[in-house]
Coordinates of C-alpha atoms and ligand atoms in Angstrom, one line a residue:
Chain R
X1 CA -119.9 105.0 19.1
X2 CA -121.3 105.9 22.4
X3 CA -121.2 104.4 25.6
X4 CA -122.0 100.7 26.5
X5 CA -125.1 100.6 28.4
X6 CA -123.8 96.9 30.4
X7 CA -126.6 95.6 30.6
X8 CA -126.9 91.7 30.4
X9 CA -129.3 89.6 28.8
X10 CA -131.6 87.5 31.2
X11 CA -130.9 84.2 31.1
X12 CA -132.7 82.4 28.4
X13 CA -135.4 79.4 29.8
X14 CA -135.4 75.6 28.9
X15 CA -138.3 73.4 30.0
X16 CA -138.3 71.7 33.0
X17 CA -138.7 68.9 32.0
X18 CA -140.5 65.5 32.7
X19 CA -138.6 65.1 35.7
X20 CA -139.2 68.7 37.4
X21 CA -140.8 66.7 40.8
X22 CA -137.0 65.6 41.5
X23 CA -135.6 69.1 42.1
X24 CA -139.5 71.1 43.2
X25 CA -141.2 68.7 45.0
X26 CA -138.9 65.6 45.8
X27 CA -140.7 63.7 48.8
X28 CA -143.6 63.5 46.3
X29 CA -142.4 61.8 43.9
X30 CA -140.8 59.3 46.7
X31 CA -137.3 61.0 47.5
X32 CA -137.2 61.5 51.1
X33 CA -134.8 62.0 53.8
X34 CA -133.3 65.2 52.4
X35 CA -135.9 67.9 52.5
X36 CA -138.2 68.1 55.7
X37 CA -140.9 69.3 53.4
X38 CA -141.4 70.1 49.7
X39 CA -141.4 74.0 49.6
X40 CA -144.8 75.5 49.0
X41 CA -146.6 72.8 50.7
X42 CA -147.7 75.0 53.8
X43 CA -148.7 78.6 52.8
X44 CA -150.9 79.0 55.9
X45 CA -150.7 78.0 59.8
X46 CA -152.7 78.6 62.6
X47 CA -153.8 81.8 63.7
X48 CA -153.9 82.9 59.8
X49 CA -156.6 86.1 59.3
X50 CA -158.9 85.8 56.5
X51 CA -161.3 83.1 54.7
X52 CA -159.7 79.8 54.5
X53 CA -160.5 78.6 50.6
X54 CA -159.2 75.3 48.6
X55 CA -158.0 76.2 45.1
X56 CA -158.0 73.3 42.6
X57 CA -158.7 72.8 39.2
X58 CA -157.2 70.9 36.6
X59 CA -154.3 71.8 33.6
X60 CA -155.6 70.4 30.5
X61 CA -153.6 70.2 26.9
X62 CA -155.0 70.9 23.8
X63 CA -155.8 67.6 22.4
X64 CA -158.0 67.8 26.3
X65 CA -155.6 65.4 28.2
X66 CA -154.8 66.2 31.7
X67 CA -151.2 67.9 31.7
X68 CA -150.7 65.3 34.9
X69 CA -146.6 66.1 34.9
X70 CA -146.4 69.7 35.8
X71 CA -146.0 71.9 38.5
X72 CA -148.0 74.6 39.5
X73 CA -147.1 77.9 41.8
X74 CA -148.9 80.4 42.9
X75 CA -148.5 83.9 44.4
X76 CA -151.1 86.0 46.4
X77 CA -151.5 88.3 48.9
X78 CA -152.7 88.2 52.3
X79 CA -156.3 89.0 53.3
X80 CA -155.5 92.6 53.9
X81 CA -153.7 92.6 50.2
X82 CA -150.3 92.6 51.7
X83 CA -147.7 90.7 50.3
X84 CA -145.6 88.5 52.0
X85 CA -141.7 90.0 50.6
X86 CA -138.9 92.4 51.4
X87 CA -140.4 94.0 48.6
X88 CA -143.7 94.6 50.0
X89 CA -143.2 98.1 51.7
X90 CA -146.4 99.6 52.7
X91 CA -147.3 97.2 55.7
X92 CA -146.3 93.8 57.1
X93 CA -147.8 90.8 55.9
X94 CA -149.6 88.4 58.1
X95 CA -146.6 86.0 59.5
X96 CA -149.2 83.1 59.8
X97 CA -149.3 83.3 55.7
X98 CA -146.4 82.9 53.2
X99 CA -148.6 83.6 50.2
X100 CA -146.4 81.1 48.1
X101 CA -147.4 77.4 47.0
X102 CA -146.1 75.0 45.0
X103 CA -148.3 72.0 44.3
X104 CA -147.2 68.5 41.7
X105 CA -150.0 67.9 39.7
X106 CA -151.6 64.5 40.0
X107 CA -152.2 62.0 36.7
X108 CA -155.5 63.8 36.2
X109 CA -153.8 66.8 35.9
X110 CA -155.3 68.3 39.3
X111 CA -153.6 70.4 41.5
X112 CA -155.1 71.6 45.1
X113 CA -153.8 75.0 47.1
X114 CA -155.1 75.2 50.9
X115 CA -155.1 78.9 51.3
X116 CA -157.1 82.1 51.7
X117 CA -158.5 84.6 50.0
X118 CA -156.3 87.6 49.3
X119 CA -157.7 91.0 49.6
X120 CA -157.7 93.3 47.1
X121 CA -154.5 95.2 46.1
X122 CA -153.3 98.6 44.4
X123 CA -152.9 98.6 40.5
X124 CA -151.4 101.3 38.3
X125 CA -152.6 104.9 38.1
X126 CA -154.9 104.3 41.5
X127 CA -156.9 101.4 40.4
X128 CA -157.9 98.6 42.9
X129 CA -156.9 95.4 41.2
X130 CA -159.9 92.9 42.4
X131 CA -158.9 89.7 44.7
X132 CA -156.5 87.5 42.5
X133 CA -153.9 84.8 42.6
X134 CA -151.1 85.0 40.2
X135 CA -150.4 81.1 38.6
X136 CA -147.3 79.9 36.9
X137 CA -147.5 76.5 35.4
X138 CA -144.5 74.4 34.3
X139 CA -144.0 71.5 32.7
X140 CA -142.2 69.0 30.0
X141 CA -143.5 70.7 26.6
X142 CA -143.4 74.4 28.1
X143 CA -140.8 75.9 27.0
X144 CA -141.0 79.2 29.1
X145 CA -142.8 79.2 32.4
X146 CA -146.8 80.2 31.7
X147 CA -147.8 82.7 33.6
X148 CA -151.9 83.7 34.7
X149 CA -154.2 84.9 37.1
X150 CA -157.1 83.5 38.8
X151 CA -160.0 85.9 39.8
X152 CA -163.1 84.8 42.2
X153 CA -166.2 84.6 41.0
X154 CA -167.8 86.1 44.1
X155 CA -166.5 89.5 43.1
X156 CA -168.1 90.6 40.5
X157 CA -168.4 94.3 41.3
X158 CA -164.9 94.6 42.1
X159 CA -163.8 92.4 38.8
X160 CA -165.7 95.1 36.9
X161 CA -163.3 97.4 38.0
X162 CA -160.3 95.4 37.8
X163 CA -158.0 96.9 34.8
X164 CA -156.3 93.5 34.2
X165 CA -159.6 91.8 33.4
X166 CA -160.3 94.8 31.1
X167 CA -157.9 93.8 28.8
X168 CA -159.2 90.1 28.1
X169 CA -162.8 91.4 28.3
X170 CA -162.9 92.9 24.8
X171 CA -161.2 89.4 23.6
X172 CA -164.2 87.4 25.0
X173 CA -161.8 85.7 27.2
X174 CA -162.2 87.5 31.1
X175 CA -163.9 84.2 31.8
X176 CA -160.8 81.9 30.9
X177 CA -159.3 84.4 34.3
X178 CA -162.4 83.8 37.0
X179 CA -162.8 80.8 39.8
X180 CA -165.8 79.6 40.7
X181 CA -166.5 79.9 43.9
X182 CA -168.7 76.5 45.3
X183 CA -168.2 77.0 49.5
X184 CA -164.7 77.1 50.9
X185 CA -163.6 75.7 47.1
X186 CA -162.4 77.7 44.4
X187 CA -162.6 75.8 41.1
X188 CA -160.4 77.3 38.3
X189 CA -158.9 75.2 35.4
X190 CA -156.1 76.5 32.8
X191 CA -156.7 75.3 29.5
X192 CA -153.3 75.6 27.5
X193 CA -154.8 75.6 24.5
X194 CA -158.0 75.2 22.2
X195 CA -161.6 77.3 22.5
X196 CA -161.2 77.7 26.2
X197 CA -157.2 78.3 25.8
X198 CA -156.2 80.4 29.4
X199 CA -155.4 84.0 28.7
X200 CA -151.7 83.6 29.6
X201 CA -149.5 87.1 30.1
X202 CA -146.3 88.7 29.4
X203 CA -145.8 90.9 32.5
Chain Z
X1 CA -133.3 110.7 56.3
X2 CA -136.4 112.9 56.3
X3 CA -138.7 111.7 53.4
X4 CA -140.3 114.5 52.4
X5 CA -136.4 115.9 51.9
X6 CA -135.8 112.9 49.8
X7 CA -136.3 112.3 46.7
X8 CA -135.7 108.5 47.2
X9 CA -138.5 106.3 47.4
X10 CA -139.3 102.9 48.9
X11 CA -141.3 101.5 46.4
X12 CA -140.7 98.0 44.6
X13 CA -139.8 98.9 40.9
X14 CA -141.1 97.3 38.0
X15 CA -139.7 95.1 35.1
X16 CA -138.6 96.0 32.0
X17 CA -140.6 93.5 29.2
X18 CA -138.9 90.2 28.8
X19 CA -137.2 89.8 25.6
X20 CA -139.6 87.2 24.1
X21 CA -137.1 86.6 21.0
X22 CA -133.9 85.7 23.7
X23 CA -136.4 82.8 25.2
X24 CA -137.7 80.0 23.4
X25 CA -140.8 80.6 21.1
X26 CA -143.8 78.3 23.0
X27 CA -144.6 76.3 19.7
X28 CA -141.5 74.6 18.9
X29 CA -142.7 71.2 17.0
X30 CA -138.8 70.0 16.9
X31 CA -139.6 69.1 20.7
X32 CA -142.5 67.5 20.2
X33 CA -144.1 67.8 23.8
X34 CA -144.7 71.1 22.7
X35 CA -147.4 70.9 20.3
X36 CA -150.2 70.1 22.5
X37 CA -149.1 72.3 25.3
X38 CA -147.6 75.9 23.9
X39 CA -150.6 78.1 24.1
X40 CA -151.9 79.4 20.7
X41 CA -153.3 83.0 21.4
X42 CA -150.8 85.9 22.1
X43 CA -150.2 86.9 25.5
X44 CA -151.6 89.9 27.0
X45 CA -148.9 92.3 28.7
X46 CA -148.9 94.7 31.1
X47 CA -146.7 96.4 33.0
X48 CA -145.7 94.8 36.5
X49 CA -147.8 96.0 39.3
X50 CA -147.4 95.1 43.0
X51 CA -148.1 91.4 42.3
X52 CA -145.2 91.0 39.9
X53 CA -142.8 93.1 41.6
X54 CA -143.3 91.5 45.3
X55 CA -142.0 87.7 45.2
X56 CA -141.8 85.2 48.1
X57 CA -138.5 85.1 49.8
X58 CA -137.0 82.2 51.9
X59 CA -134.6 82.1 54.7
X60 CA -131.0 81.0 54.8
X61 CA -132.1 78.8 58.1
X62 CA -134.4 76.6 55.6
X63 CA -131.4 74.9 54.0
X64 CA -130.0 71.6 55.6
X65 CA -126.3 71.1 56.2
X66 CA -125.9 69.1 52.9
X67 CA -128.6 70.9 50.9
X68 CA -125.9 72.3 48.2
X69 CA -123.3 68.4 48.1
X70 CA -125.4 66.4 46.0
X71 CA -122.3 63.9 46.3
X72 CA -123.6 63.2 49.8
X73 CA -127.1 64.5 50.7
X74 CA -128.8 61.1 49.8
X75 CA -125.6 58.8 50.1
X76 CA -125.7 56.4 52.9
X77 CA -123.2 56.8 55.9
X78 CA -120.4 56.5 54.7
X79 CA -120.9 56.8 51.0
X80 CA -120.5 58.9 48.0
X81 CA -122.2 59.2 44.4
X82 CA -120.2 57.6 41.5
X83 CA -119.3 59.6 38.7
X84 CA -116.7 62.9 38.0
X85 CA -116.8 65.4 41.1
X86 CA -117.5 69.0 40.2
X87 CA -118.1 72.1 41.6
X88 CA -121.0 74.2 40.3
X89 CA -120.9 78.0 41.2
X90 CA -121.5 81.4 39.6
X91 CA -123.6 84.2 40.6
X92 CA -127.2 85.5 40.2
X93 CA -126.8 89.2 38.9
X94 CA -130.0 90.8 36.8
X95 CA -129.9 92.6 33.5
X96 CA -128.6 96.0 34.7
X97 CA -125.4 94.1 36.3
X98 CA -126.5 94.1 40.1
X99 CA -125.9 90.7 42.3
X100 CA -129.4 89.3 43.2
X101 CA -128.8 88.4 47.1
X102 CA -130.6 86.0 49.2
X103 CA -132.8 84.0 46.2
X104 CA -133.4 80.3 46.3
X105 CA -131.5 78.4 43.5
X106 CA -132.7 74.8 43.3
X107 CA -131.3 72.5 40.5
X108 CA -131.5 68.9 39.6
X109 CA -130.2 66.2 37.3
X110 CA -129.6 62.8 36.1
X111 CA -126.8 60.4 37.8
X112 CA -123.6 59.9 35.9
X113 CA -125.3 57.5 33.9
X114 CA -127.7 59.5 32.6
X115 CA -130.3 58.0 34.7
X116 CA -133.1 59.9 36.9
X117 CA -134.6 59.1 40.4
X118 CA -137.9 59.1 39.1
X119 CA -140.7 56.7 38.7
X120 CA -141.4 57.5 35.0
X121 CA -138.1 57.6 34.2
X122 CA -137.0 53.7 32.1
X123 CA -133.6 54.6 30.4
X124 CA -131.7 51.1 31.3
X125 CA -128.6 52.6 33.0
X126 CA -128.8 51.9 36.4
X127 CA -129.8 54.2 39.4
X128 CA -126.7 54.9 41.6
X129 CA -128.0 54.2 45.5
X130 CA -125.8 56.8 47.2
X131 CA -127.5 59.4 44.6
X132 CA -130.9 61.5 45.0
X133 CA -129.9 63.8 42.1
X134 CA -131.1 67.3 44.0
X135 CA -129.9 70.3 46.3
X136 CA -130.3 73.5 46.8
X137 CA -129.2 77.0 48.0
X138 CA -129.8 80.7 48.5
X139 CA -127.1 83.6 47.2
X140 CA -125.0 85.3 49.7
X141 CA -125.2 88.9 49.8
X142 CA -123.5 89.0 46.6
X143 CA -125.1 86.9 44.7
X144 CA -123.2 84.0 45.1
X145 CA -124.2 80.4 45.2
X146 CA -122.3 77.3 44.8
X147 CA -123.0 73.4 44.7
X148 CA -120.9 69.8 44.9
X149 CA -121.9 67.5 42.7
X150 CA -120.9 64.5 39.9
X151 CA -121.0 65.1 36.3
X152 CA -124.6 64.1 35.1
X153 CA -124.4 61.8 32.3
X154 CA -126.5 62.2 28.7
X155 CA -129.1 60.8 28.4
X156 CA -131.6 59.6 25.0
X157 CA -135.5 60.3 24.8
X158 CA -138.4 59.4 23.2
X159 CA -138.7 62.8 20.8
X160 CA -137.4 61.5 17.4
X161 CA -135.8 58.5 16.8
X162 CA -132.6 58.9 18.7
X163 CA -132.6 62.3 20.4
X164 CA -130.4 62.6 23.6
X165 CA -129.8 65.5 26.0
X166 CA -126.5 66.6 25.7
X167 CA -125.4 66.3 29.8
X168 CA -126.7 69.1 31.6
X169 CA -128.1 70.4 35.3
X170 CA -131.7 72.0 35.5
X171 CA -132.4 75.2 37.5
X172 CA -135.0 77.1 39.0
X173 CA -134.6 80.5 40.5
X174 CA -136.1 82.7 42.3
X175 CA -135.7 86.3 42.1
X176 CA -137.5 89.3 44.7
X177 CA -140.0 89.3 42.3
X178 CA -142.7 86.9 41.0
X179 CA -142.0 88.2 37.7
X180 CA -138.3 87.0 37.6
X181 CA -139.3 83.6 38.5
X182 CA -137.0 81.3 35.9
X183 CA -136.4 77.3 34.8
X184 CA -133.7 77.0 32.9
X185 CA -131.0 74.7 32.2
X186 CA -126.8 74.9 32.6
X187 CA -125.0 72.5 29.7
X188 CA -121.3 71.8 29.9
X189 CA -118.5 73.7 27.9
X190 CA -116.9 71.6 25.0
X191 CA -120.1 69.1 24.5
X192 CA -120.4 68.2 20.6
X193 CA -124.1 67.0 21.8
X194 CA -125.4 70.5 22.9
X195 CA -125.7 71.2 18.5
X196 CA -127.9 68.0 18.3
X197 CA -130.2 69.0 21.0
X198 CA -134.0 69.7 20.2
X199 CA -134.7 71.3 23.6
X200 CA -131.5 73.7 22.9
X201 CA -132.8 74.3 19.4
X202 CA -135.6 75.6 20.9
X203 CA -133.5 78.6 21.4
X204 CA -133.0 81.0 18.0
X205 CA -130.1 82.6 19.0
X206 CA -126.7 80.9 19.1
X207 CA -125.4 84.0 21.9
X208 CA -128.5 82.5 23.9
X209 CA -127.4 79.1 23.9
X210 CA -123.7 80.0 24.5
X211 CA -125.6 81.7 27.7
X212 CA -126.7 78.6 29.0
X213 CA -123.1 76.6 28.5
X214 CA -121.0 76.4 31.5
X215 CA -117.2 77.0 30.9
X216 CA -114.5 74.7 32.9
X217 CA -113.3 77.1 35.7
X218 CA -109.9 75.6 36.0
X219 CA -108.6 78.4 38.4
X220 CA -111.0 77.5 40.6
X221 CA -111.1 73.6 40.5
X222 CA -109.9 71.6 43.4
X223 CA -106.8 69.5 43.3
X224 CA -106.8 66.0 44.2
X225 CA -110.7 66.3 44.5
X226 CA -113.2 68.3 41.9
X227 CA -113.5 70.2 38.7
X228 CA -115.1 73.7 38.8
X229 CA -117.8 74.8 35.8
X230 CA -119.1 78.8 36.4
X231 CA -122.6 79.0 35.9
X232 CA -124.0 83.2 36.3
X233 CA -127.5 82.9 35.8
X234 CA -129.4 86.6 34.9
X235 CA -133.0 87.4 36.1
X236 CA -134.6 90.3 34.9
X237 CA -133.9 93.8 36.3
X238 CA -136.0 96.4 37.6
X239 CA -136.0 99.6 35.9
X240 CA -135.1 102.8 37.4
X241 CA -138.6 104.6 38.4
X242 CA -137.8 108.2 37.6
X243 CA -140.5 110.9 37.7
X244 CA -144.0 108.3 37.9
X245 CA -147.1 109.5 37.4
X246 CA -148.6 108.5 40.6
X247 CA -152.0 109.2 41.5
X248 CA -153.0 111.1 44.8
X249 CA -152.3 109.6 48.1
X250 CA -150.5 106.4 46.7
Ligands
FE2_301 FE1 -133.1 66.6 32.2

């Protein structure tokens, strides 16, 4: 024998379930009076530095019906690449952004993020990880929260360099990962399965 | 203390890999939402990097007065949900055993009927009006969270022919990372439905469902006015960063 390490498992996930809106976004789906807002509605207010985009796309199944019961977050930095957190320590964060959204998606499956775009941000062993939003989509049917990344399409040169991109480029499927950028929009939509299927990570 | 003296260093630490066999597998046909919606292709990891390991974090001021007594934070004035009063608590603590302070905890669930507040929702038990079904709360500095609420009833589904949920309470949680972000779901001790659920069977390992089952806390129960069920809920841990390669000036 030798010594216990105590460590615990993490606990294990269940979907969330058709009914997720109840307990995420509540005064969407009609249950007011408790919550002031649903959290994640606002990520920016005025004063905010940076590009103001609108993120939206649609989440799709594979039989190509819009996934029109999920929830979709997101996670970014600011446009300086700070992160809003306590566990951000190299620099504070712009206060007029949170860098958090939470958005219902609508029966088409769409969902729509006002925001900005982040600036780029360290990655291991000195890289520069290009501009990017981190996504994490549940829903009744997904059984562990899926989690992504959506690059902009207006970045090409830094994308090149990005080393998370590298690792879907030799699998044909960096493209699944970039926005397109049409104006202030940002157009990205996750495809949970079939040809286009997102490339979803384990990180 | 002087930095350069110390060999501490303020630097969010990364995540150890989840353990993909704990969790449900995404293609699960017994729960039959799945099939169209677990992605196919494996998952590409990586190792945490900044946008993992920084997570948003939300201020104790946010919650309302009644945000954690789901008994009364839709009830008219005056009024209290039907159904057996019990007190939900336990603490958020991550794999290597330290409490996870100051992360949002939101859950939801059915009425004691088994019925939800929600448009889609068409089981014929009746909504109860002084019910919304919702709350939440942040951990104390120790972890801690706990909620009032009534006992949520089970509830069936359209899945096979007669599938229910075994009662049970869903939760999301936040950790100080993105990466730890977690739904799960909290069943009761003693339930003969939890073996009979599709959505538990999801899970492979029997010491992973017994995870997610809440035991009666009797010590802590209230007399005269509430049960108590402990409910700890795990996020992953970070890992201890010792000697990193780190590239110049970082
Ligand atoms: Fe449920």
């Amino acid at each position: 024998m030798v010594q216990a390490l105590n460590q615990f498992k993490e606990t294990p996930s269940q979907t969330a379930g058709p009914y997720v809106h109840i307990g995420a976004v509540p005064n969407f789906c009609g249950i007011t009076g408790v919550y002031p807002e649903d959290l994640g509605k606002t990520m920016v207010s005025d004063g905010v530095r940076g590009e103001r985009i609108t993120v939206t796309g649609r989440v799709i199944d594979g039989g190509g019906n819009p996934v029109g019961d999920c929830v979709v977050e997101i996670w970014q930095a600011d446009a300086g690449g700070i992160f809003n957190s306590p566990e951000e320590h190299r620099a504070g964060a712009d206060p007029y952004f949170t860098g958090f959204g939470r958005c219902p998606a609508d029966t088409d499956g769409r969902y729509s993020f006002e925001t900005i775009k982040p600036g780029p941000v360290p990655g291991p062993g000195g890289a520069t990880m290009a501009p990017h939003i981190t996504f994490w989509i549940v829903a009744r049917g997904i059984n562990i929260g899926l989690h992504t990344r959506m690059y902009f399409s207006d970045e090409e040169t830094a994308n090149a360099q990005d080393p998370v991109l590298a690792m879907a480029r030799p699998l044909g499927r960096e493209a699944t990962l970039i926005g397109k950028r049409e104006g202030d929009t940002v157009r990205f939509d996750i495809h949970l399965q079939g040809e286009n299927e997102t490339v979803f990570f384990d990180v | 203390m002087n930095e350069t003296l110390s060999n501490r260093r303020k630097e969010a630490a990364p995540f150890p890999a989840r353990d993909r066999n704990w969790h449900p597998a995404a293609d699960t046909p017994g729960y039959k939402s799945t099939v169209l919606r677990a992605p196919k292709k494996a998952l590409i990891a990586f190792e945490s990097t900044l946008s993992e390991k920084t997570g948003p974090a939300f201020g104790h001021n946010m919650l309302g007065e009644l945000d954690n007594d789901l008994i009364h934070n839709f009830a008219k004035a005056g009024g209290s949900a039907i159904g057996e009063r019990i007190v939900v608590h336990g603490r958020v603590l991550d794999e290597m055993g330290r409490p996870v302070p100051d992360v949002l905890v939101e859950y939801w669930q059915a009425n004691a009927g088994g019925r939800y507040r929600h448009k889609k929702e068409s089981y014929i038990a009746p909504l109860d009006p002084n019910f919304g079904g919702f709350g939440r709360s942040i951990t104390d500095r120790e972890g801690y969270y706990y909620f009032r609420t009534i006992k949520p009833g089970p509830y069936p589904w359209p899945n096979g022919v007669n599938d229910w949920r075994p009662a049970h309470i869903h939760f999301s949680v936040f950790g100080s990372g993105f990466a730890q972000r977690l739904i799960t779901q909290m069943y009761f001790e003693g339930d003969p439905m939890v073996a009979k659920c599709p959505i538990l069977n999801t899970i492979s390992d029997k010491r992973a469902v017994e995870q997610l089952t809440a035991p009666l806390d009797w010590a802590n129960s209230i007399p005269m006015d509430s049960l108590a069920y402990k409910f700890d809920i795990v996020l992953r841990g970070r890992r201890s960063t010792f000697f990193e390669n780190r590239a110049e000036g970082n």
